[in-house]
mmCIF file with all atom_site columns, C-alpha atoms in Angstrom:
data_model
loop_
_atom_site.group_PDB
_atom_site.id
_atom_site.type_symbol
_atom_site.label_atom_id
_atom_site.label_alt_id
_atom_site.label_comp_id
_atom_site.label_asym_id
_atom_site.label_entity_id
_atom_site.label_seq_id
_atom_site.pdbx_PDB_ins_code
_atom_site.Cartn_x
_atom_site.Cartn_y
_atom_site.Cartn_z
_atom_site.occupancy
_atom_site.B_iso_or_equiv
_atom_site.pdbx_formal_charge
_atom_site.auth_seq_id
_atom_site.auth_comp_id
_atom_site.auth_asym_id
_atom_site.auth_atom_id
_atom_site.pdbx_PDB_model_num
ATOM 1   C CA . UNK A 1 1   ? 13.285  8.790   0.039   1.00 87.00 ? 190 UNK A CA 1
ATOM 2   C CA . UNK A 1 2   ? 11.754  11.069  -2.579  1.00 92.00 ? 191 UNK A CA 1
ATOM 3   C CA . UNK A 1 3   ? 8.439   10.371  -4.261  1.00 93.00 ? 192 UNK A CA 1
ATOM 4   C CA . UNK A 1 4   ? 9.922   9.140   -7.543  1.00 95.00 ? 193 UNK A CA 1
ATOM 5   C CA . UNK A 1 5   ? 12.082  6.568   -5.763  1.00 96.00 ? 194 UNK A CA 1
ATOM 6   C CA . UNK A 1 6   ? 9.221   5.448   -3.519  1.00 96.00 ? 195 UNK A CA 1
ATOM 7   C CA . UNK A 1 7   ? 6.838   4.949   -6.426  1.00 97.00 ? 196 UNK A CA 1
ATOM 8   C CA . UNK A 1 8   ? 9.516   3.052   -8.344  1.00 97.00 ? 197 UNK A CA 1
ATOM 9   C CA . UNK A 1 9   ? 9.944   0.747   -5.350  1.00 98.00 ? 198 UNK A CA 1
ATOM 10  C CA . UNK A 1 10  ? 6.180   0.098   -5.148  1.00 98.00 ? 199 UNK A CA 1
ATOM 11  C CA . UNK A 1 11  ? 6.028   -0.560  -8.872  1.00 97.00 ? 200 UNK A CA 1
ATOM 12  C CA . UNK A 1 12  ? 8.953   -2.985  -8.740  1.00 97.00 ? 201 UNK A CA 1
ATOM 13  C CA . UNK A 1 13  ? 7.396   -4.900  -5.850  1.00 98.00 ? 202 UNK A CA 1
ATOM 14  C CA . UNK A 1 14  ? 4.044   -5.124  -7.625  1.00 98.00 ? 203 UNK A CA 1
ATOM 15  C CA . UNK A 1 15  ? 1.957   -6.541  -4.785  1.00 98.00 ? 204 UNK A CA 1
ATOM 16  C CA . UNK A 1 16  ? 1.838   -4.596  -1.521  1.00 98.00 ? 205 UNK A CA 1
ATOM 17  C CA . UNK A 1 17  ? 0.733   -6.463  1.621   1.00 98.00 ? 206 UNK A CA 1
ATOM 18  C CA . UNK A 1 18  ? -1.747  -4.514  3.735   1.00 98.00 ? 207 UNK A CA 1
ATOM 19  C CA . UNK A 1 19  ? -0.903  -5.465  7.312   1.00 98.00 ? 208 UNK A CA 1
ATOM 20  C CA . UNK A 1 20  ? -3.383  -5.229  10.163  1.00 98.00 ? 209 UNK A CA 1
ATOM 21  C CA . UNK A 1 21  ? -1.418  -6.269  13.235  1.00 97.00 ? 210 UNK A CA 1
ATOM 22  C CA . UNK A 1 22  ? -2.513  -6.796  16.827  1.00 97.00 ? 211 UNK A CA 1
ATOM 23  C CA . UNK A 1 23  ? 0.900   -7.523  18.365  1.00 98.00 ? 212 UNK A CA 1
ATOM 24  C CA . UNK A 1 24  ? 3.868   -5.351  17.416  1.00 98.00 ? 213 UNK A CA 1
ATOM 25  C CA . UNK A 1 25  ? 6.310   -7.990  18.651  1.00 98.00 ? 214 UNK A CA 1
ATOM 26  C CA . UNK A 1 26  ? 5.431   -10.076 15.569  1.00 98.00 ? 215 UNK A CA 1
ATOM 27  C CA . UNK A 1 27  ? 6.215   -7.311  13.081  1.00 98.00 ? 216 UNK A CA 1
ATOM 28  C CA . UNK A 1 28  ? 9.889   -8.081  12.495  1.00 98.00 ? 217 UNK A CA 1
ATOM 29  C CA . UNK A 1 29  ? 9.340   -11.788 11.834  1.00 98.00 ? 218 UNK A CA 1
ATOM 30  C CA . UNK A 1 30  ? 6.402   -10.917 9.586   1.00 98.00 ? 219 UNK A CA 1
ATOM 31  C CA . UNK A 1 31  ? 8.475   -8.511  7.501   1.00 98.00 ? 220 UNK A CA 1
ATOM 32  C CA . UNK A 1 32  ? 11.322  -11.034 7.192   1.00 98.00 ? 221 UNK A CA 1
ATOM 33  C CA . UNK A 1 33  ? 8.816   -13.665 6.028   1.00 98.00 ? 222 UNK A CA 1
ATOM 34  C CA . UNK A 1 34  ? 7.477   -11.326 3.345   1.00 98.00 ? 223 UNK A CA 1
ATOM 35  C CA . UNK A 1 35  ? 10.963  -10.378 2.127   1.00 98.00 ? 224 UNK A CA 1
ATOM 36  C CA . UNK A 1 36  ? 11.864  -14.073 1.964   1.00 98.00 ? 225 UNK A CA 1
ATOM 37  C CA . UNK A 1 37  ? 8.926   -14.541 -0.394  1.00 98.00 ? 226 UNK A CA 1
ATOM 38  C CA . UNK A 1 38  ? 9.984   -11.700 -2.679  1.00 98.00 ? 227 UNK A CA 1
ATOM 39  C CA . UNK A 1 39  ? 7.805   -8.916  -1.267  1.00 98.00 ? 228 UNK A CA 1
ATOM 40  C CA . UNK A 1 40  ? 9.957   -6.056  0.019   1.00 98.00 ? 229 UNK A CA 1
ATOM 41  C CA . UNK A 1 41  ? 7.350   -3.337  0.593   1.00 98.00 ? 230 UNK A CA 1
ATOM 42  C CA . UNK A 1 42  ? 5.238   -3.600  3.753   1.00 98.00 ? 231 UNK A CA 1
ATOM 43  C CA . UNK A 1 43  ? 2.234   -1.366  4.368   1.00 98.00 ? 232 UNK A CA 1
ATOM 44  C CA . UNK A 1 44  ? 1.450   -1.361  8.094   1.00 98.00 ? 233 UNK A CA 1
ATOM 45  C CA . UNK A 1 45  ? -1.959  0.145   8.762   1.00 98.00 ? 234 UNK A CA 1
ATOM 46  C CA . UNK A 1 46  ? -2.821  2.250   11.772  1.00 98.00 ? 235 UNK A CA 1
ATOM 47  C CA . UNK A 1 47  ? -6.138  0.442   12.189  1.00 97.00 ? 236 UNK A CA 1
ATOM 48  C CA . UNK A 1 48  ? -4.940  -1.124  15.436  1.00 97.00 ? 237 UNK A CA 1
ATOM 49  C CA . UNK A 1 49  ? -3.088  0.434   18.401  1.00 97.00 ? 238 UNK A CA 1
ATOM 50  C CA . UNK A 1 50  ? -0.048  -1.760  17.670  1.00 98.00 ? 239 UNK A CA 1
ATOM 51  C CA . UNK A 1 51  ? 0.324   -0.398  14.150  1.00 98.00 ? 240 UNK A CA 1
ATOM 52  C CA . UNK A 1 52  ? 2.695   2.460   14.916  1.00 98.00 ? 241 UNK A CA 1
ATOM 53  C CA . UNK A 1 53  ? 5.041   0.333   17.035  1.00 98.00 ? 242 UNK A CA 1
ATOM 54  C CA . UNK A 1 54  ? 4.996   -2.399  14.367  1.00 98.00 ? 243 UNK A CA 1
ATOM 55  C CA . UNK A 1 55  ? 5.905   0.142   11.688  1.00 98.00 ? 244 UNK A CA 1
ATOM 56  C CA . UNK A 1 56  ? 8.785   1.432   13.807  1.00 98.00 ? 245 UNK A CA 1
ATOM 57  C CA . UNK A 1 57  ? 10.081  -2.092  14.469  1.00 98.00 ? 246 UNK A CA 1
ATOM 58  C CA . UNK A 1 58  ? 10.172  -2.903  10.757  1.00 98.00 ? 247 UNK A CA 1
ATOM 59  C CA . UNK A 1 59  ? 11.837  0.409   9.877   1.00 98.00 ? 248 UNK A CA 1
ATOM 60  C CA . UNK A 1 60  ? 14.489  -0.139  12.539  1.00 98.00 ? 249 UNK A CA 1
ATOM 61  C CA . UNK A 1 61  ? 15.202  -3.849  12.186  1.00 98.00 ? 250 UNK A CA 1
ATOM 62  C CA . UNK A 1 62  ? 14.362  -4.989  8.634   1.00 98.00 ? 251 UNK A CA 1
ATOM 63  C CA . UNK A 1 63  ? 16.549  -2.977  6.247   1.00 95.00 ? 252 UNK A CA 1
ATOM 64  C CA . UNK A 1 64  ? 15.438  -5.104  3.311   1.00 95.00 ? 253 UNK A CA 1
ATOM 65  C CA . UNK A 1 65  ? 11.857  -3.893  3.615   1.00 98.00 ? 254 UNK A CA 1
ATOM 66  C CA . UNK A 1 66  ? 10.389  -0.516  2.663   1.00 98.00 ? 255 UNK A CA 1
ATOM 67  C CA . UNK A 1 67  ? 8.089   0.528   5.549   1.00 98.00 ? 256 UNK A CA 1
ATOM 68  C CA . UNK A 1 68  ? 4.884   2.226   4.409   1.00 98.00 ? 257 UNK A CA 1
ATOM 69  C CA . UNK A 1 69  ? 2.299   3.676   6.790   1.00 98.00 ? 258 UNK A CA 1
ATOM 70  C CA . UNK A 1 70  ? -1.299  2.879   5.914   1.00 98.00 ? 259 UNK A CA 1
ATOM 71  C CA . UNK A 1 71  ? -4.656  4.252   7.078   1.00 98.00 ? 260 UNK A CA 1
ATOM 72  C CA . UNK A 1 72  ? -3.191  7.674   7.839   1.00 98.00 ? 261 UNK A CA 1
ATOM 73  C CA . UNK A 1 73  ? -6.257  9.891   8.169   1.00 98.00 ? 262 UNK A CA 1
ATOM 74  C CA . UNK A 1 74  ? -5.195  12.912  10.287  1.00 98.00 ? 263 UNK A CA 1
ATOM 75  C CA . UNK A 1 75  ? -2.380  15.462  10.130  1.00 98.00 ? 264 UNK A CA 1
ATOM 76  C CA . UNK A 1 76  ? -1.241  14.404  13.612  1.00 97.00 ? 265 UNK A CA 1
ATOM 77  C CA . UNK A 1 77  ? -0.576  10.882  12.365  1.00 98.00 ? 266 UNK A CA 1
ATOM 78  C CA . UNK A 1 78  ? 1.743   12.213  9.671   1.00 98.00 ? 267 UNK A CA 1
ATOM 79  C CA . UNK A 1 79  ? 4.437   13.276  12.134  1.00 97.00 ? 268 UNK A CA 1
ATOM 80  C CA . UNK A 1 80  ? 3.941   10.063  14.110  1.00 98.00 ? 269 UNK A CA 1
ATOM 81  C CA . UNK A 1 81  ? 4.604   7.825   11.114  1.00 98.00 ? 270 UNK A CA 1
ATOM 82  C CA . UNK A 1 82  ? 7.528   9.961   9.969   1.00 98.00 ? 271 UNK A CA 1
ATOM 83  C CA . UNK A 1 83  ? 9.099   9.641   13.413  1.00 98.00 ? 272 UNK A CA 1
ATOM 84  C CA . UNK A 1 84  ? 8.452   5.880   13.265  1.00 98.00 ? 273 UNK A CA 1
ATOM 85  C CA . UNK A 1 85  ? 10.461  5.597   10.052  1.00 98.00 ? 274 UNK A CA 1
ATOM 86  C CA . UNK A 1 86  ? 7.807   5.397   7.329   1.00 98.00 ? 275 UNK A CA 1
ATOM 87  C CA . UNK A 1 87  ? 9.189   6.034   3.847   1.00 98.00 ? 276 UNK A CA 1
ATOM 88  C CA . UNK A 1 88  ? 5.778   6.550   2.245   1.00 98.00 ? 277 UNK A CA 1
ATOM 89  C CA . UNK A 1 89  ? 2.164   6.969   3.339   1.00 98.00 ? 278 UNK A CA 1
ATOM 90  C CA . UNK A 1 90  ? -1.152  5.575   2.116   1.00 98.00 ? 279 UNK A CA 1
ATOM 91  C CA . UNK A 1 91  ? -4.629  6.818   3.050   1.00 98.00 ? 280 UNK A CA 1
ATOM 92  C CA . UNK A 1 92  ? -8.129  5.483   2.330   1.00 98.00 ? 281 UNK A CA 1
ATOM 93  C CA . UNK A 1 93  ? -9.292  8.892   1.073   1.00 98.00 ? 282 UNK A CA 1
ATOM 94  C CA . UNK A 1 94  ? -8.181  12.415  0.220   1.00 98.00 ? 283 UNK A CA 1
ATOM 95  C CA . UNK A 1 95  ? -7.871  15.250  2.741   1.00 96.00 ? 284 UNK A CA 1
ATOM 96  C CA . UNK A 1 96  ? -6.422  18.676  2.055   1.00 97.00 ? 285 UNK A CA 1
ATOM 97  C CA . UNK A 1 97  ? -5.200  18.869  5.655   1.00 98.00 ? 286 UNK A CA 1
ATOM 98  C CA . UNK A 1 98  ? -3.364  15.544  5.375   1.00 98.00 ? 287 UNK A CA 1
ATOM 99  C CA . UNK A 1 99  ? -2.013  16.554  1.973   1.00 98.00 ? 288 UNK A CA 1
ATOM 100 C CA . UNK A 1 100 ? -0.521  19.736  3.438   1.00 98.00 ? 289 UNK A CA 1
ATOM 101 C CA . UNK A 1 101 ? 0.957   17.864  6.411   1.00 98.00 ? 290 UNK A CA 1
ATOM 102 C CA . UNK A 1 102 ? 2.621   15.321  4.135   1.00 98.00 ? 291 UNK A CA 1
ATOM 103 C CA . UNK A 1 103 ? 4.055   17.978  1.864   1.00 97.00 ? 292 UNK A CA 1
ATOM 104 C CA . UNK A 1 104 ? 5.507   19.707  4.925   1.00 98.00 ? 293 UNK A CA 1
ATOM 105 C CA . UNK A 1 105 ? 6.912   16.399  6.175   1.00 98.00 ? 294 UNK A CA 1
ATOM 106 C CA . UNK A 1 106 ? 8.379   15.553  2.769   1.00 97.00 ? 295 UNK A CA 1
ATOM 107 C CA . UNK A 1 107 ? 6.801   12.101  2.636   1.00 98.00 ? 296 UNK A CA 1
ATOM 108 C CA . UNK A 1 108 ? 5.448   10.489  -0.551  1.00 98.00 ? 297 UNK A CA 1
ATOM 109 C CA . UNK A 1 109 ? 1.677   9.936   -0.366  1.00 98.00 ? 298 UNK A CA 1
ATOM 110 C CA . UNK A 1 110 ? -0.881  7.770   -2.117  1.00 98.00 ? 299 UNK A CA 1
ATOM 111 C CA . UNK A 1 111 ? -4.263  9.286   -1.241  1.00 98.00 ? 300 UNK A CA 1
ATOM 112 C CA . UNK A 1 112 ? -7.347  7.145   -1.647  1.00 98.00 ? 301 UNK A CA 1
ATOM 113 C CA . UNK A 1 113 ? -9.683  7.867   -4.559  1.00 98.00 ? 302 UNK A CA 1
ATOM 114 C CA . UNK A 1 114 ? -12.856 6.149   -5.716  1.00 98.00 ? 303 UNK A CA 1
ATOM 115 C CA . UNK A 1 115 ? -14.638 8.731   -7.878  1.00 98.00 ? 304 UNK A CA 1
ATOM 116 C CA . UNK A 1 116 ? -13.987 11.397  -10.497 1.00 98.00 ? 305 UNK A CA 1
ATOM 117 C CA . UNK A 1 117 ? -14.459 14.061  -7.818  1.00 98.00 ? 306 UNK A CA 1
ATOM 118 C CA . UNK A 1 118 ? -11.773 12.413  -5.685  1.00 98.00 ? 307 UNK A CA 1
ATOM 119 C CA . UNK A 1 119 ? -9.424  12.402  -8.669  1.00 98.00 ? 308 UNK A CA 1
ATOM 120 C CA . UNK A 1 120 ? -10.099 16.082  -9.371  1.00 98.00 ? 309 UNK A CA 1
ATOM 121 C CA . UNK A 1 121 ? -9.100  16.990  -5.803  1.00 98.00 ? 310 UNK A CA 1
ATOM 122 C CA . UNK A 1 122 ? -6.002  14.826  -5.984  1.00 98.00 ? 311 UNK A CA 1
ATOM 123 C CA . UNK A 1 123 ? -4.868  16.267  -9.318  1.00 98.00 ? 312 UNK A CA 1
ATOM 124 C CA . UNK A 1 124 ? -5.524  19.817  -8.109  1.00 98.00 ? 313 UNK A CA 1
ATOM 125 C CA . UNK A 1 125 ? -3.128  19.110  -5.231  1.00 98.00 ? 314 UNK A CA 1
ATOM 126 C CA . UNK A 1 126 ? -0.498  17.694  -7.570  1.00 97.00 ? 315 UNK A CA 1
ATOM 127 C CA . UNK A 1 127 ? -1.157  14.088  -6.558  1.00 98.00 ? 316 UNK A CA 1
ATOM 128 C CA . UNK A 1 128 ? -1.220  11.881  -9.634  1.00 97.00 ? 317 UNK A CA 1
ATOM 129 C CA . UNK A 1 129 ? -0.453  8.511   -8.031  1.00 98.00 ? 318 UNK A CA 1
ATOM 130 C CA . UNK A 1 130 ? -3.302  7.274   -5.847  1.00 98.00 ? 319 UNK A CA 1
ATOM 131 C CA . UNK A 1 131 ? -4.774  4.306   -4.056  1.00 98.00 ? 320 UNK A CA 1
ATOM 132 C CA . UNK A 1 132 ? -7.986  3.168   -5.780  1.00 98.00 ? 321 UNK A CA 1
ATOM 133 C CA . UNK A 1 133 ? -10.091 2.102   -2.805  1.00 98.00 ? 322 UNK A CA 1
ATOM 134 C CA . UNK A 1 134 ? -12.194 0.108   -2.205  1.00 98.00 ? 323 UNK A CA 1
ATOM 135 C CA . UNK A 1 135 ? -11.297 -1.271  -5.606  1.00 98.00 ? 324 UNK A CA 1
ATOM 136 C CA . UNK A 1 136 ? -13.886 -3.992  -6.139  1.00 98.00 ? 325 UNK A CA 1
ATOM 137 C CA . UNK A 1 137 ? -16.737 -2.111  -4.458  1.00 97.00 ? 326 UNK A CA 1
ATOM 138 C CA . UNK A 1 138 ? -15.871 1.039   -6.426  1.00 98.00 ? 327 UNK A CA 1
ATOM 139 C CA . UNK A 1 139 ? -16.275 -0.791  -9.734  1.00 98.00 ? 328 UNK A CA 1
ATOM 140 C CA . UNK A 1 140 ? -13.050 -2.726  -10.267 1.00 98.00 ? 329 UNK A CA 1
ATOM 141 C CA . UNK A 1 141 ? -11.081 -2.597  -13.529 1.00 98.00 ? 330 UNK A CA 1
ATOM 142 C CA . UNK A 1 142 ? -13.987 -1.144  -15.573 1.00 98.00 ? 331 UNK A CA 1
ATOM 143 C CA . UNK A 1 143 ? -14.174 1.828   -13.197 1.00 98.00 ? 332 UNK A CA 1
ATOM 144 C CA . UNK A 1 144 ? -10.412 2.367   -13.441 1.00 97.00 ? 333 UNK A CA 1
ATOM 145 C CA . UNK A 1 145 ? -10.636 2.319   -17.239 1.00 96.00 ? 334 UNK A CA 1
ATOM 146 C CA . UNK A 1 146 ? -13.417 4.908   -17.098 1.00 97.00 ? 335 UNK A CA 1
ATOM 147 C CA . UNK A 1 147 ? -11.480 7.189   -14.731 1.00 97.00 ? 336 UNK A CA 1
ATOM 148 C CA . UNK A 1 148 ? -8.433  7.054   -16.975 1.00 96.00 ? 337 UNK A CA 1
ATOM 149 C CA . UNK A 1 149 ? -10.385 8.812   -19.723 1.00 96.00 ? 338 UNK A CA 1
ATOM 150 C CA . UNK A 1 150 ? -10.630 12.210  -18.003 1.00 98.00 ? 339 UNK A CA 1
ATOM 151 C CA . UNK A 1 151 ? -7.515  11.586  -15.882 1.00 98.00 ? 340 UNK A CA 1
ATOM 152 C CA . UNK A 1 152 ? -4.915  10.057  -18.232 1.00 97.00 ? 341 UNK A CA 1
ATOM 153 C CA . UNK A 1 153 ? -2.069  11.371  -16.059 1.00 98.00 ? 342 UNK A CA 1
ATOM 154 C CA . UNK A 1 154 ? -3.117  9.387   -13.008 1.00 98.00 ? 343 UNK A CA 1
ATOM 155 C CA . UNK A 1 155 ? -1.684  6.047   -11.908 1.00 98.00 ? 344 UNK A CA 1
ATOM 156 C CA . UNK A 1 156 ? -3.209  3.754   -9.345  1.00 98.00 ? 345 UNK A CA 1
ATOM 157 C CA . UNK A 1 157 ? -2.662  1.094   -6.697  1.00 98.00 ? 346 UNK A CA 1
ATOM 158 C CA . UNK A 1 158 ? -6.011  -0.745  -6.441  1.00 98.00 ? 347 UNK A CA 1
ATOM 159 C CA . UNK A 1 159 ? -6.722  -2.119  -2.965  1.00 98.00 ? 348 UNK A CA 1
ATOM 160 C CA . UNK A 1 160 ? -9.826  -3.676  -1.466  1.00 97.00 ? 349 UNK A CA 1
ATOM 161 C CA . UNK A 1 161 ? -11.075 -7.004  -2.704  1.00 97.00 ? 350 UNK A CA 1
ATOM 162 C CA . UNK A 1 162 ? -7.942  -7.690  -4.748  1.00 98.00 ? 351 UNK A CA 1
ATOM 163 C CA . UNK A 1 163 ? -6.495  -11.207 -4.619  1.00 96.00 ? 352 UNK A CA 1
ATOM 164 C CA . UNK A 1 164 ? -4.816  -13.853 -6.734  1.00 95.00 ? 353 UNK A CA 1
ATOM 165 C CA . UNK A 1 165 ? -8.145  -14.560 -8.434  1.00 95.00 ? 354 UNK A CA 1
ATOM 166 C CA . UNK A 1 166 ? -8.436  -11.083 -9.975  1.00 97.00 ? 355 UNK A CA 1
ATOM 167 C CA . UNK A 1 167 ? -4.852  -9.820  -9.867  1.00 95.00 ? 356 UNK A CA 1
ATOM 168 C CA . UNK A 1 168 ? -4.446  -10.181 -13.618 1.00 95.00 ? 357 UNK A CA 1
ATOM 169 C CA . UNK A 1 169 ? -7.435  -8.012  -14.505 1.00 97.00 ? 358 UNK A CA 1
ATOM 170 C CA . UNK A 1 170 ? -5.928  -5.085  -12.602 1.00 98.00 ? 359 UNK A CA 1
ATOM 171 C CA . UNK A 1 171 ? -2.325  -5.545  -13.672 1.00 96.00 ? 360 UNK A CA 1
ATOM 172 C CA . UNK A 1 172 ? -3.461  -5.722  -17.299 1.00 96.00 ? 361 UNK A CA 1
ATOM 173 C CA . UNK A 1 173 ? -4.276  -2.005  -17.073 1.00 97.00 ? 362 UNK A CA 1
ATOM 174 C CA . UNK A 1 174 ? -1.309  0.253   -17.919 1.00 96.00 ? 363 UNK A CA 1
ATOM 175 C CA . UNK A 1 175 ? -2.399  2.874   -15.379 1.00 97.00 ? 364 UNK A CA 1
ATOM 176 C CA . UNK A 1 176 ? -2.008  0.368   -12.522 1.00 98.00 ? 365 UNK A CA 1
ATOM 177 C CA . UNK A 1 177 ? 1.472   0.470   -10.965 1.00 98.00 ? 366 UNK A CA 1
ATOM 178 C CA . UNK A 1 178 ? 0.831   -2.156  -8.287  1.00 98.00 ? 367 UNK A CA 1
ATOM 179 C CA . UNK A 1 179 ? -1.963  -3.675  -6.226  1.00 98.00 ? 368 UNK A CA 1
ATOM 180 C CA . UNK A 1 180 ? -2.479  -3.962  -2.486  1.00 98.00 ? 369 UNK A CA 1
ATOM 181 C CA . UNK A 1 181 ? -4.102  -6.669  -0.441  1.00 96.00 ? 370 UNK A CA 1
ATOM 182 C CA . UNK A 1 182 ? -4.378  -8.310  2.945   1.00 97.00 ? 371 UNK A CA 1
ATOM 183 C CA . UNK A 1 183 ? -4.538  -11.873 1.609   1.00 97.00 ? 372 UNK A CA 1
ATOM 184 C CA . UNK A 1 184 ? -0.738  -12.149 1.860   1.00 96.00 ? 373 UNK A CA 1
ATOM 185 C CA . UNK A 1 185 ? -0.852  -11.559 5.613   1.00 98.00 ? 374 UNK A CA 1
ATOM 186 C CA . UNK A 1 186 ? -3.810  -13.491 7.108   1.00 98.00 ? 375 UNK A CA 1
ATOM 187 C CA . UNK A 1 187 ? -4.626  -12.549 10.684  1.00 97.00 ? 376 UNK A CA 1
ATOM 188 C CA . UNK A 1 188 ? -4.492  -16.162 11.852  1.00 98.00 ? 377 UNK A CA 1
ATOM 189 C CA . UNK A 1 189 ? -1.038  -16.670 10.327  1.00 98.00 ? 378 UNK A CA 1
ATOM 190 C CA . UNK A 1 190 ? 0.284   -13.580 12.099  1.00 98.00 ? 379 UNK A CA 1
ATOM 191 C CA . UNK A 1 191 ? -1.324  -14.582 15.394  1.00 97.00 ? 380 UNK A CA 1
ATOM 192 C CA . UNK A 1 192 ? 0.103   -18.111 15.270  1.00 97.00 ? 381 UNK A CA 1
ATOM 193 C CA . UNK A 1 193 ? 3.495   -17.074 13.904  1.00 98.00 ? 382 UNK A CA 1
ATOM 194 C CA . UNK A 1 194 ? 3.050   -19.193 10.781  1.00 98.00 ? 383 UNK A CA 1
ATOM 195 C CA . UNK A 1 195 ? 5.786   -17.410 8.878   1.00 98.00 ? 384 UNK A CA 1
ATOM 196 C CA . UNK A 1 196 ? 6.234   -20.247 6.388   1.00 98.00 ? 385 UNK A CA 1
ATOM 197 C CA . UNK A 1 197 ? 2.661   -19.648 5.242   1.00 98.00 ? 386 UNK A CA 1
ATOM 198 C CA . UNK A 1 198 ? 3.269   -15.909 4.885   1.00 98.00 ? 387 UNK A CA 1
ATOM 199 C CA . UNK A 1 199 ? 6.392   -16.574 2.834   1.00 98.00 ? 388 UNK A CA 1
ATOM 200 C CA . UNK A 1 200 ? 4.489   -19.018 0.626   1.00 98.00 ? 389 UNK A CA 1
ATOM 201 C CA . UNK A 1 201 ? 1.684   -16.499 0.002   1.00 98.00 ? 390 UNK A CA 1
ATOM 202 C CA . UNK A 1 202 ? 4.223   -13.764 -0.710  1.00 98.00 ? 391 UNK A CA 1
ATOM 203 C CA . UNK A 1 203 ? 6.066   -15.998 -3.161  1.00 98.00 ? 392 UNK A CA 1
ATOM 204 C CA . UNK A 1 204 ? 2.821   -16.889 -4.958  1.00 97.00 ? 393 UNK A CA 1
ATOM 205 C CA . UNK A 1 205 ? 1.904   -13.224 -5.277  1.00 97.00 ? 394 UNK A CA 1
ATOM 206 C CA . UNK A 1 206 ? 5.372   -12.201 -6.405  1.00 97.00 ? 395 UNK A CA 1
ATOM 207 C CA . UNK A 1 207 ? 5.541   -14.961 -8.995  1.00 97.00 ? 396 UNK A CA 1
ATOM 208 C CA . UNK A 1 208 ? 2.072   -14.065 -10.283 1.00 96.00 ? 397 UNK A CA 1
ATOM 209 C CA . UNK A 1 209 ? 3.132   -10.438 -10.647 1.00 97.00 ? 398 UNK A CA 1
ATOM 210 C CA . UNK A 1 210 ? 6.341   -11.365 -12.483 1.00 96.00 ? 399 UNK A CA 1
ATOM 211 C CA . UNK A 1 211 ? 4.418   -13.649 -14.830 1.00 96.00 ? 400 UNK A CA 1
ATOM 212 C CA . UNK A 1 212 ? 1.938   -10.862 -15.646 1.00 92.00 ? 401 UNK A CA 1
ATOM 213 C CA . UNK A 1 213 ? 4.351   -7.955  -15.873 1.00 88.00 ? 402 UNK A CA 1
ATOM 214 C CA . UNK A 1 214 ? 7.643   -9.649  -16.708 1.00 71.00 ? 403 UNK A CA 1
#
């Protein structure tokens, strides 16, 4: 999948679940539960050892979901997530080494930015779609508005402290293509296999996005 198609898919989904998973055997049911609720992009982070296997399971067995690798912070991880079937990659920050590895791998990338300096590095590398992280700690919507002055070409996926309570304030900004959050995939729901709850949360988020963006 090329970058334009991947970004279009993220934008159409609107709310991207940030999955931290302890047991890869739950990944397929989790992804099906999200898709049933209207969320068809799944960001599986590499924060836990099970992350890579969970990403691979979703890529292999849930064709209705777009598998995205999150928390990719080293060049070595780039080939790992590509081999696992990731169609796009998200990182918490910007690294020239990771940028080069992703360009070589041909994978779309949303690097993490939080400051004007971060944005300058991203733009210099040709990266104009980024993850704004940690969104609330970095200043929230007012900070995004400020960054859009000197960087009008950039578009963002705010993540970190985003939830139903403040979704609207981010999606009201034209430079925001989507938001990311872990509230759709609570750790206790994954651990207990409460897929009905995950589907309900996904449906709430999807409906909120549709109401705000149409």
